[in-house]
Coordinates of C-alpha atoms in Angstrom, one line a residue:
X127 CA -6.2 29.2 -40.9
X128 CA -9.5 27.9 -39.7
X129 CA -11.9 30.4 -38.1
X130 CA -12.3 30.1 -34.3
X131 CA -15.2 28.1 -33.0
X132 CA -18.0 30.6 -31.9
X133 CA -18.5 28.5 -28.7
X134 CA -14.8 29.0 -27.9
X135 CA -15.1 32.8 -28.5
X136 CA -18.2 33.0 -26.3
X137 CA -16.4 31.1 -23.5
X138 CA -13.5 33.5 -23.7
X139 CA -15.8 36.4 -23.5
X140 CA -17.6 35.1 -20.4
X141 CA -14.4 34.2 -18.6
X142 CA -12.8 37.6 -19.5
X143 CA -15.9 39.4 -18.3
X144 CA -15.9 37.5 -15.0
X145 CA -12.2 38.1 -14.4
X146 CA -12.6 41.8 -15.0
X147 CA -15.9 42.6 -13.4
X148 CA -15.8 40.5 -10.2
X149 CA -12.7 42.1 -8.6
X150 CA -13.8 45.6 -9.6
X151 CA -17.2 45.3 -8.0
X152 CA -15.8 43.5 -5.0
X153 CA -13.4 46.4 -4.5
X154 CA -16.2 48.9 -4.7
X155 CA -18.1 47.0 -2.0
X156 CA -20.9 46.0 -4.4
X157 CA -20.3 42.2 -4.3
X158 CA -19.3 39.7 -7.0
X159 CA -23.0 39.0 -8.0
X160 CA -23.6 42.5 -9.2
X161 CA -20.3 42.4 -11.1
X162 CA -21.2 39.2 -12.9
X163 CA -24.6 40.7 -13.8
X164 CA -23.0 43.9 -15.1
X165 CA -20.6 41.9 -17.2
X166 CA -23.5 39.9 -18.7
X167 CA -25.5 43.0 -19.5
X168 CA -22.5 44.6 -21.3
X169 CA -21.6 41.4 -23.3
X170 CA -25.2 40.6 -24.2
X171 CA -27.9 43.3 -24.5
X172 CA -25.5 46.2 -25.0
X173 CA -22.7 44.9 -27.2
X174 CA -24.6 41.8 -28.5
X175 CA -21.4 39.7 -28.6
X176 CA -23.3 36.5 -27.7
X177 CA -26.2 35.4 -29.9
X178 CA -27.9 32.7 -27.8
X179 CA -28.0 33.7 -24.1
X180 CA -30.6 31.1 -23.4
X181 CA -28.2 28.3 -24.1
X182 CA -25.7 29.8 -21.7
X183 CA -28.4 30.1 -19.0
X184 CA -29.4 26.4 -19.4
X185 CA -25.8 25.2 -19.0
X186 CA -25.0 27.6 -16.2
X187 CA -28.0 26.5 -14.2
X188 CA -25.8 23.6 -13.2
X189 CA -24.1 26.1 -10.9
X190 CA -27.3 26.2 -8.8
X191 CA -27.4 22.4 -8.8
X192 CA -23.8 22.2 -7.5
X193 CA -24.5 24.9 -4.9
X194 CA -27.5 22.9 -3.4
X195 CA -25.4 19.7 -3.4
X196 CA -22.7 21.4 -1.3
X197 CA -25.3 22.9 1.1
X198 CA -26.7 19.4 1.4
X199 CA -23.3 18.0 2.3
X200 CA -23.1 20.5 5.2
X201 CA -26.6 19.6 6.6
X202 CA -26.9 16.4 8.5
X203 CA -30.5 14.9 8.5
X204 CA -30.7 15.7 12.2
X205 CA -29.9 19.4 11.5
X206 CA -32.5 19.4 8.7
X207 CA -35.1 18.0 11.1
X208 CA -34.3 20.8 13.5
X209 CA -35.1 23.3 10.7
X210 CA -38.5 21.7 10.0
X211 CA -40.4 24.6 11.6
X212 CA -38.7 27.2 9.5
X213 CA -39.0 25.2 6.3
X214 CA -42.7 24.0 6.5
X215 CA -44.3 26.7 8.6
X216 CA -42.4 29.9 7.8
X217 CA -41.7 28.7 4.2
X218 CA -45.3 27.8 3.6
X219 CA -46.6 31.1 5.0
X220 CA -44.2 33.1 2.9
X221 CA -45.2 31.4 -0.4
X222 CA -48.9 31.5 0.4
X223 CA -49.2 35.1 1.6
X224 CA -46.7 36.6 -0.8
X225 CA -48.4 34.7 -3.7
X226 CA -51.9 35.8 -2.8
X227 CA -50.8 39.5 -2.3
X228 CA -48.9 39.6 -5.6
X229 CA -51.7 37.7 -7.4
X230 CA -54.1 40.5 -6.3
X231 CA -51.7 43.2 -7.5
X232 CA -51.3 41.5 -10.8
X233 CA -55.0 41.2 -11.3
X234 CA -55.5 44.9 -10.4
X235 CA -52.8 45.9 -12.9
X236 CA -54.8 44.0 -15.5
X237 CA -51.8 41.9 -16.5
X238 CA -53.9 38.8 -17.2
X239 CA -57.1 37.0 -16.3
X240 CA -57.5 35.9 -12.7
X241 CA -56.1 32.5 -13.5
X242 CA -53.0 34.1 -15.2
X243 CA -52.7 36.6 -12.3
X244 CA -52.6 33.7 -9.8
X245 CA -49.7 32.1 -11.7
X246 CA -47.9 35.4 -12.1
X247 CA -48.3 36.2 -8.4
X248 CA -47.1 32.8 -7.1
X249 CA -44.3 32.8 -9.7
X250 CA -43.1 36.2 -8.3
X251 CA -43.4 34.8 -4.8
X252 CA -40.5 32.4 -5.5
X253 CA -37.0 33.9 -4.8
X254 CA -33.6 33.2 -6.4
X255 CA -31.7 30.6 -4.4
X256 CA -28.5 31.4 -6.3
X257 CA -28.6 35.1 -5.7
X258 CA -29.5 34.9 -2.0
X259 CA -27.0 32.3 -1.0
X260 CA -24.2 34.0 -3.0
X261 CA -24.8 37.2 -1.1
X262 CA -24.8 35.4 2.2
X263 CA -21.5 33.7 1.2
X264 CA -19.9 37.0 0.1
X265 CA -20.8 38.5 3.5
X266 CA -19.7 35.5 5.5
X267 CA -23.2 35.1 7.0
X268 CA -24.2 31.7 5.7
X269 CA -24.3 30.2 9.2
X270 CA -25.9 33.3 10.8
X271 CA -29.3 32.7 12.3
X272 CA -31.0 34.9 9.7
X273 CA -29.0 33.1 6.9
X274 CA -30.3 29.7 8.0
X275 CA -33.8 31.0 8.2
X276 CA -33.6 32.5 4.8
X277 CA -32.2 29.2 3.4
X278 CA -35.2 27.4 5.0
X279 CA -37.6 29.6 3.1
X280 CA -35.7 29.1 -0.1
X281 CA -35.8 25.3 0.4
X282 CA -39.5 25.3 0.7
X283 CA -39.8 27.4 -2.4
X284 CA -37.9 24.7 -4.3
X285 CA -40.4 22.1 -3.0
X286 CA -43.3 24.4 -3.9
X287 CA -42.5 24.3 -7.6
X288 CA -44.3 20.9 -7.9
X289 CA -47.7 22.0 -6.7
X290 CA -47.4 25.2 -8.6
X291 CA -46.7 23.4 -11.8
X292 CA -49.7 21.2 -11.0
X293 CA -51.7 24.4 -10.4
X294 CA -50.9 25.6 -14.0
X295 CA -52.3 22.3 -15.3
X296 CA -55.4 22.7 -13.2
X297 CA -56.2 26.3 -14.2
X298 CA -55.3 25.6 -17.8
X299 CA -57.3 22.3 -18.3
X300 CA -60.2 22.8 -15.9
X301 CA -61.1 21.1 -12.6
X302 CA -62.1 17.8 -14.2
X303 CA -58.5 16.7 -14.6
X304 CA -57.2 18.3 -11.4
X305 CA -57.5 15.4 -8.9
X306 CA -55.8 12.8 -11.0
X307 CA -53.1 15.2 -12.1
X308 CA -52.2 16.3 -8.5
X309 CA -52.2 12.7 -7.3
X310 CA -50.0 11.5 -10.1
X311 CA -47.5 14.4 -9.7
X312 CA -47.3 14.1 -5.9
X313 CA -47.0 10.3 -6.1
X314 CA -44.2 10.4 -8.5
X315 CA -42.4 13.0 -6.5
X316 CA -42.8 11.0 -3.2
X317 CA -41.6 7.8 -4.9
X318 CA -38.5 9.6 -6.4
X319 CA -37.6 11.2 -3.0
X320 CA -37.9 7.8 -1.2
X321 CA -35.8 6.1 -3.9
X322 CA -33.2 8.8 -3.6
X323 CA -33.0 8.4 0.2
X324 CA -32.7 4.6 0.0
X325 CA -30.0 4.8 -2.7
X326 CA -28.0 7.4 -0.8
X327 CA -28.2 5.5 2.4
X328 CA -27.2 2.0 1.1
X329 CA -25.4 2.6 -2.2
X330 CA -23.4 5.8 -2.3
X331 CA -21.0 5.3 0.6
X332 CA -20.0 1.7 -0.5
X333 CA -19.5 3.0 -4.0
X334 CA -17.1 5.7 -2.9
X335 CA -15.3 3.2 -0.7
X336 CA -14.6 1.0 -3.8
X337 CA -13.6 4.0 -5.9
X338 CA -11.3 5.4 -3.2
X339 CA -9.3 2.1 -3.1
X340 CA -8.3 2.6 -6.7
X341 CA -6.3 5.7 -5.7
X342 CA -7.3 7.4 -8.9
X343 CA -8.4 10.9 -8.0
X344 CA -9.9 11.6 -11.4
X345 CA -12.3 8.6 -10.9
X346 CA -13.4 10.0 -7.6
X347 CA -14.1 13.3 -9.3
X348 CA -16.0 11.6 -12.1
X349 CA -18.1 9.7 -9.5
X350 CA -18.9 13.0 -7.6
X351 CA -20.1 14.6 -10.8
X352 CA -22.1 11.5 -11.7
X353 CA -23.9 11.5 -8.3
X354 CA -24.7 15.2 -8.5
X355 CA -25.9 15.3 -12.1
X356 CA -27.6 11.9 -11.9
X357 CA -29.6 12.8 -8.9
X358 CA -30.5 16.2 -10.4
X359 CA -31.8 14.6 -13.7
X360 CA -33.7 12.0 -11.7
X361 CA -35.6 14.6 -9.8
X362 CA -36.2 16.7 -13.0
X363 CA -37.8 13.6 -14.6
X364 CA -40.5 13.5 -11.9
X365 CA -41.2 17.2 -12.0
X366 CA -39.0 18.3 -9.1
X367 CA -36.2 20.8 -9.6
X368 CA -32.7 19.6 -10.5
X369 CA -31.4 21.6 -7.5
X370 CA -33.7 19.6 -5.1
X371 CA -32.3 16.3 -6.4
X372 CA -28.7 17.5 -5.8
X373 CA -29.6 18.8 -2.4
X374 CA -31.1 15.4 -1.4
X375 CA -27.9 13.6 -2.7
X376 CA -25.8 16.0 -0.5
X377 CA -28.0 15.3 2.5
X378 CA -27.5 11.6 2.1
X379 CA -23.7 12.0 2.0
X380 CA -23.6 14.5 4.8
X381 CA -22.5 11.8 7.3
X382 CA -20.2 10.1 4.9
X383 CA -16.4 9.9 5.5
X384 CA -16.0 11.2 2.0
X385 CA -17.9 14.5 2.5
X386 CA -14.9 16.8 2.6
X387 CA -13.3 15.3 -0.4
X388 CA -16.5 15.5 -2.4
X389 CA -17.0 19.1 -1.3
X390 CA -13.4 20.0 -2.4
X391 CA -13.9 18.3 -5.8
X392 CA -17.3 20.0 -6.6
X393 CA -16.4 23.5 -5.3
X394 CA -14.5 24.7 -8.4
X395 CA -17.3 23.6 -10.7
X396 CA -19.9 25.3 -8.4
X397 CA -18.0 28.6 -8.3
X398 CA -17.4 28.8 -12.0
X399 CA -20.9 27.7 -13.1
X400 CA -22.6 29.9 -10.6
X401 CA -20.7 32.9 -11.9
X402 CA -21.8 31.9 -15.4
X403 CA -25.4 31.7 -14.2
X404 CA -25.3 35.3 -12.9
X405 CA -23.7 36.4 -16.1
X406 CA -26.3 34.5 -18.1
X407 CA -29.1 36.3 -16.2
X408 CA -27.5 39.6 -17.4
X409 CA -27.2 38.2 -20.9
X410 CA -30.9 37.4 -21.1
X411 CA -32.1 40.8 -19.8
X412 CA -34.5 42.0 -22.5
X413 CA -33.7 45.7 -22.7
X414 CA -36.2 46.2 -25.5
X415 CA -39.0 44.7 -23.4
X416 CA -38.0 46.9 -20.5
X417 CA -37.8 50.1 -22.6
X418 CA -41.1 49.4 -24.4
X419 CA -42.8 48.9 -21.0
X420 CA -40.6 51.2 -19.0
X421 CA -43.3 52.9 -17.0
X422 CA -45.0 49.7 -16.0
X423 CA -41.7 48.0 -15.0
X424 CA -40.5 51.1 -13.2
X425 CA -43.7 51.0 -11.1
X426 CA -44.2 47.3 -11.0
X427 CA -40.8 45.9 -10.1
X428 CA -40.2 48.1 -7.0
X429 CA -43.8 47.6 -6.0
X430 CA -43.7 43.8 -6.0
X431 CA -40.3 43.7 -4.3
X432 CA -41.6 46.0 -1.6
X433 CA -44.8 44.0 -1.1
X434 CA -42.9 40.7 -1.0
X435 CA -40.3 42.1 1.3
X436 CA -43.0 43.5 3.7
X437 CA -44.7 40.1 3.9
X438 CA -41.4 38.4 4.7
X439 CA -40.5 41.0 7.3
X440 CA -43.9 40.6 9.1
X441 CA -43.8 36.8 9.0
X442 CA -40.3 36.7 10.3
X443 CA -41.1 39.0 13.2
X444 CA -44.2 36.9 14.0
X445 CA -42.0 33.8 13.9
X446 CA -39.6 35.2 16.5
X447 CA -36.8 36.9 14.5
X448 CA -35.5 40.2 15.8
X449 CA -36.0 43.4 13.8
X450 CA -32.5 43.4 12.3
X451 CA -32.7 39.7 11.2
X452 CA -36.2 40.2 9.8
X453 CA -35.1 43.2 7.8
X454 CA -32.0 41.3 6.5
X455 CA -34.2 38.4 5.3
X456 CA -36.7 40.7 3.7
X457 CA -33.8 42.5 1.8
X458 CA -32.3 39.2 0.8
X459 CA -35.5 37.5 -0.7
X460 CA -37.6 40.2 -2.4
X461 CA -36.6 39.3 -6.0
X462 CA -38.1 36.8 -8.3
X463 CA -36.4 33.5 -8.9
X464 CA -35.1 31.2 -11.7
X465 CA -38.1 28.9 -11.1
X466 CA -40.4 31.8 -12.1
X467 CA -38.9 31.5 -15.6
X468 CA -40.1 27.8 -15.7
X469 CA -43.5 28.7 -14.3
X470 CA -44.2 31.5 -16.7
X471 CA -43.1 29.5 -19.8
X472 CA -45.3 26.6 -18.7
X473 CA -48.3 29.0 -18.2
X474 CA -47.9 30.3 -21.8
X475 CA -48.1 26.7 -23.1
X476 CA -51.3 26.2 -21.0
X477 CA -52.8 29.4 -22.4
X478 CA -52.9 31.2 -19.0
X479 CA -50.4 33.9 -20.1
X480 CA -49.7 35.6 -23.4
X481 CA -46.1 35.4 -24.8
X482 CA -45.8 39.2 -24.3
X483 CA -46.9 39.0 -20.7
X484 CA -44.5 36.2 -20.0
X485 CA -41.6 38.2 -21.5
X486 CA -42.6 41.2 -19.4
X487 CA -42.7 39.1 -16.2
X488 CA -39.3 37.4 -17.0
X489 CA -37.8 40.8 -17.6
X490 CA -39.2 42.0 -14.3
X491 CA -37.8 39.0 -12.5
X492 CA -34.4 39.5 -14.1
X493 CA -34.4 43.2 -13.1
X494 CA -35.4 42.3 -9.6
X495 CA -32.4 40.0 -9.4
X496 CA -30.1 42.8 -10.5
X497 CA -31.6 45.1 -7.8
X498 CA -31.3 42.6 -4.9
X499 CA -27.5 43.0 -4.2
X500 CA -27.9 46.8 -4.1
X501 CA -30.9 46.5 -1.7
X502 CA -29.1 44.0 0.5
X503 CA -26.0 46.3 0.6
X504 CA -28.1 49.3 1.6
X505 CA -29.9 47.4 4.4
X506 CA -26.5 46.2 5.7
X507 CA -25.2 49.8 5.6
X508 CA -28.1 51.2 7.6
X509 CA -28.3 48.5 10.2
X510 CA -27.1 49.5 13.6
X511 CA -23.3 49.7 13.8
X512 CA -21.6 46.7 15.4
X513 CA -24.5 44.4 14.7
X514 CA -23.3 40.8 14.9
X515 CA -25.6 38.2 13.5
X516 CA -26.5 35.5 16.0
X517 CA -24.7 32.3 15.1
X518 CA -26.2 28.8 15.2
X519 CA -23.9 26.2 16.6
X520 CA -22.8 24.1 13.7
X521 CA -23.6 20.4 14.0
X522 CA -21.2 19.2 11.3
X523 CA -19.6 16.3 13.0
X524 CA -15.9 16.9 13.1
X525 CA -15.7 19.9 10.9
X526 CA -14.7 23.1 12.8
X527 CA -13.2 21.3 15.8
X528 CA -10.3 22.9 17.8
X529 CA -7.9 20.4 16.3
X530 CA -7.7 19.4 12.6
X531 CA -5.6 16.2 12.4
X532 CA -4.1 15.2 9.0
X533 CA -3.2 11.5 9.0
X534 CA -4.5 8.8 11.2
X535 CA -1.7 6.2 11.4
X536 CA -0.7 4.7 14.8
X537 CA 1.0 8.0 15.9
X538 CA -2.1 10.0 15.1
X539 CA -4.4 7.5 16.8
X540 CA -2.4 7.7 20.1
X541 CA -2.4 11.5 19.9
X542 CA -6.1 11.6 19.2
X543 CA -6.8 9.5 22.3
X544 CA -5.1 12.1 24.5
X545 CA -7.1 14.9 22.9
X546 CA -10.4 13.1 23.2
X547 CA -9.7 12.1 26.8
X548 CA -9.1 15.8 27.4
X549 CA -12.6 16.7 26.2
X550 CA -11.4 18.1 22.8
X551 CA -13.1 17.4 19.5
X552 CA -10.9 16.4 16.6
X553 CA -11.5 16.5 12.9
X554 CA -9.4 13.8 11.3
X555 CA -8.8 13.4 7.5
X556 CA -6.9 10.6 5.9
X557 CA -6.5 9.3 2.3
X558 CA -6.5 5.6 3.1
X559 CA -10.0 3.9 2.7
X560 CA -8.8 0.9 4.6
X561 CA -7.7 3.0 7.6
X562 CA -11.0 4.8 7.5
X563 CA -12.9 1.5 7.5
X564 CA -10.8 0.1 10.4
X565 CA -11.1 3.3 12.5
X566 CA -14.9 3.3 11.9
X567 CA -15.1 -0.2 13.4
X568 CA -13.6 1.1 16.6
X569 CA -16.0 4.1 16.8
X570 CA -13.7 6.8 15.3
X571 CA -15.1 9.2 12.8
X572 CA -12.6 10.3 10.2
X573 CA -13.0 11.7 6.7
X574 CA -11.5 10.7 3.4
X575 CA -9.4 13.4 1.8
X576 CA -6.0 14.5 0.6
X577 CA -4.6 16.7 3.3
X578 CA -2.2 18.3 0.8
X579 CA -5.1 19.9 -1.0
X580 CA -6.2 23.4 0.1
X581 CA -9.8 22.7 -0.8
X582 CA -10.0 19.6 1.4
X583 CA -8.5 21.5 4.3
X584 CA -11.0 24.4 3.9
X585 CA -13.9 21.9 3.7
X586 CA -12.6 20.2 6.9
X587 CA -12.6 23.5 8.8
X588 CA -9.0 24.6 8.9
X589 CA -10.1 28.3 9.2
X590 CA -11.9 27.4 12.5
X591 CA -9.2 25.1 13.9
X592 CA -6.9 26.4 16.6
X593 CA -4.2 23.7 15.9
X594 CA -3.5 21.6 12.8
X595 CA -1.7 18.4 13.7
X596 CA 0.1 16.8 10.8
X597 CA 0.6 13.1 11.7
X598 CA 1.3 11.6 8.3
X599 CA 3.9 8.8 8.2
X600 CA 5.9 9.9 5.1
X601 CA 8.3 12.8 5.2
X602 CA 7.6 14.0 1.7
X603 CA 3.9 14.1 2.2
X604 CA 4.4 15.9 5.6
X605 CA 6.7 18.5 4.0
X606 CA 4.2 19.1 1.2
X607 CA 1.3 19.7 3.7
X608 CA 3.4 21.9 5.9
X609 CA 4.6 24.1 3.0
X610 CA 1.1 24.4 1.6
X611 CA -0.4 25.4 5.0
X612 CA 2.5 27.8 5.7
X613 CA 1.7 29.5 2.3
X614 CA -2.1 29.5 2.3
X615 CA -2.8 29.7 6.1
X616 CA 0.2 31.4 7.7
X617 CA -1.7 32.1 10.9
X618 CA -2.4 28.4 11.6
X619 CA -0.5 26.9 14.6
X620 CA 1.2 23.7 13.3
X621 CA 2.0 20.6 15.4
X622 CA 4.0 18.1 13.3
X623 CA 5.2 14.5 13.6
X624 CA 8.8 14.5 12.6
X625 CA 10.5 11.6 10.7
X626 CA 14.0 11.9 12.1
X627 CA 16.6 14.4 13.3
X628 CA 17.2 15.9 9.9
X629 CA 13.5 16.3 9.4
X630 CA 13.2 18.0 12.8
X631 CA 15.7 20.7 11.9
X632 CA 13.9 21.2 8.6
X633 CA 10.6 21.6 10.3
X634 CA 12.0 24.1 12.8
X635 CA 13.4 26.1 9.8
X636 CA 9.7 26.3 8.6
X637 CA 8.8 27.7 12.0
X638 CA 6.2 25.1 13.0
X639 CA 4.8 25.7 16.5
X640 CA 5.8 22.2 17.8
X641 CA 7.4 19.1 16.3
X642 CA 8.5 15.7 17.8
X643 CA 10.4 12.8 16.4
X644 CA 8.2 9.8 16.2
X645 CA 10.8 7.5 18.0
X646 CA 12.3 10.0 20.5
X647 CA 10.1 9.5 23.6
X648 CA 9.5 5.8 23.0
X649 CA 13.3 5.3 22.7
X650 CA 13.9 7.2 25.9
X651 CA 11.2 5.3 27.8
X652 CA 12.6 2.0 26.5
X653 CA 16.1 2.9 27.6
X654 CA 14.9 4.0 31.0
X655 CA 13.1 0.7 31.6
X656 CA 16.2 -1.2 30.5
X657 CA 18.3 0.7 33.0
X658 CA 15.8 -0.1 35.8
X659 CA 15.9 -3.8 34.9
X660 CA 19.7 -3.7 35.2
X661 CA 19.5 -2.4 38.7
X662 CA 19.2 1.4 38.5
X663 CA 16.5 3.0 40.7
X664 CA 13.6 4.7 38.9
X665 CA 14.8 8.1 40.1
X666 CA 18.4 7.5 38.8
X667 CA 17.1 6.2 35.5
X668 CA 14.7 9.2 35.1
X669 CA 17.5 11.6 35.9
X670 CA 19.7 10.0 33.1
X671 CA 16.8 10.2 30.7
X672 CA 16.2 13.9 31.5
X673 CA 20.0 14.6 30.8
X674 CA 19.8 12.8 27.5
X675 CA 16.7 14.8 26.5
X676 CA 18.4 18.0 27.4
X677 CA 21.5 17.1 25.5
X678 CA 19.5 16.2 22.5
X679 CA 17.7 19.5 22.4
X680 CA 21.0 21.4 22.8
X681 CA 22.6 19.4 20.0
X682 CA 19.6 20.2 17.7
X683 CA 20.1 23.9 18.3
X684 CA 23.8 23.6 17.5
X685 CA 23.1 21.5 14.3
X686 CA 20.5 24.0 13.1
X687 CA 23.2 26.8 13.3
X688 CA 26.4 25.0 12.3
X689 CA 25.3 21.9 10.3
X690 CA 24.6 18.2 10.9
X691 CA 28.2 17.3 11.8
X692 CA 28.3 19.8 14.7
X693 CA 27.5 18.9 18.3
X694 CA 29.0 15.4 18.3
X695 CA 30.6 16.1 21.7
X696 CA 27.0 16.1 23.2
X697 CA 26.7 12.4 22.5
X698 CA 27.5 9.6 24.9
X699 CA 29.7 7.2 22.9
X700 CA 32.2 4.4 23.6
X701 CA 33.7 1.7 21.3
X702 CA 31.6 -1.4 20.5
X703 CA 32.7 -4.5 22.4
X704 CA 33.8 -6.9 21.0
X705 CA 35.3 -5.2 17.9
X706 CA 34.0 -6.4 14.5
X707 CA 35.8 -9.5 13.2
X708 CA 36.0 -8.0 9.7
X709 CA 36.3 -4.5 8.4
X710 CA 33.5 -2.9 6.4
X711 CA 33.9 -3.5 2.6
X712 CA 33.0 0.1 1.7
X713 CA 33.4 3.4 3.4
X714 CA 30.1 4.7 4.7
X715 CA 28.7 7.9 3.3
X716 CA 28.8 10.9 5.5
X717 CA 25.1 10.7 6.1
X718 CA 25.3 7.0 7.0
X719 CA 28.2 7.7 9.3
X720 CA 26.1 10.3 11.1
X721 CA 22.9 8.1 11.2
X722 CA 23.6 6.8 14.6
X723 CA 23.2 10.3 15.9
X724 CA 20.3 11.3 13.8
X725 CA 17.5 9.4 15.4

């Protein structure tokens, strides 16, 4: 028998470590991030079961890329513009003041020359986007005011990697090459960002419209991965981070009708690869470097985290955050980040840092990442009891509305008109590209997605919806959606369009909050108007219709208890005049014989 592939064995180890560690640490209240880190430390530095942690880290960095893409999907350009103060003022102040303070501490500690100390200080000023956002997600505070402000700082740090890499070139090669280098790097970055915006605005949505018409879900998934990875690689080629490229692609698709479907497709990859990233950080922890420089690290890591956290706290207070939010942001962002790895490695190539100093700094950054979840948990524990983070009103068009409507056929369109006229917002998802295009021409905003998928419903805001209206026009699809929602979201109030009488009884057995047969009311109104045309007064015709409606409801209750053949005495029947000239050639099936009373 052939020996197992080492790559296969390492994958099994990582998956097994994630499955074991995450639930245990979550149960202990320490969060999944610390669990993944601990699993990585055990598998790598302690047991040495994986030989090349750097390779795992490179692959798993895609988790950060997917994370930024999904965040971009949830941020409309108008919302991003509203955050410009936090991004460019607070973010700039954090990087500059933290970088200068940490550079001074590095120089006083005699880690490197003043040039190397500057790179070390500004490298440590960058925080880990993956760690911070995962902690926010675990605590359900991504949309809290302090969570948005923390994200703004992280976003500017991603942008700051370009001038910092240029700074490495300047300090390493001397001032004579500085001007041309900066202009070239900034020019390439600006051109790439403009090209990304233009492509996203005029190419991506038409591309997804064409792909959606094929009906092949795997092609849509492949297209989503192509957009994320393609934009990430394009930004990397011009010196920006891959995560920034994915974020821009997400921003460009934030107003697309395909946003929820894309988010649902990417989410599993994001979750798995991000878990791998945290484990890879644990795998790459250099225990020997830590032990050989134990005193320096034990003094240095808490010192730089405390200094950085203090700067962030003061800046947030000056920018208008309350004490609790400022403390939460300071506890969330004191660690070094994954971009520090890139900066330190580049500084070694430029001769600004020695290989030993770079290893020491990378070990310190990794250790600071491991300490961040603990620090954030301690701050949360000692904040005043009952503190509720201030929430920002979400501006995601459609998502999070009171009513989530699945299916936008004629029935759904009429129901939506009533809701909109009543001043209620409605999130609508449909899996027909043609229907989406037609609805858009009339001013409706609906999203492309399969309502039978849990991920799509989550992305569309089912957890915030007060009512889910299932208005699909096929019984099998309706049943599948209802069953899935009943299983996954049992507290959701379901209003469902019923296909016929049998379907109504079936839906009532599923305990939906409300159902109505698609033809019931239209048939009653039609009959009433016909009676009025034959001479009945409006009051007389209305009284007859009310009697029929009451009889229909009573008969439904009898049929639900005794079977479909029960309750026939509730029907108004009389022989057809004239009688048929010929007898039927076959005996109708019981269901067909009953069909006249099943409408």
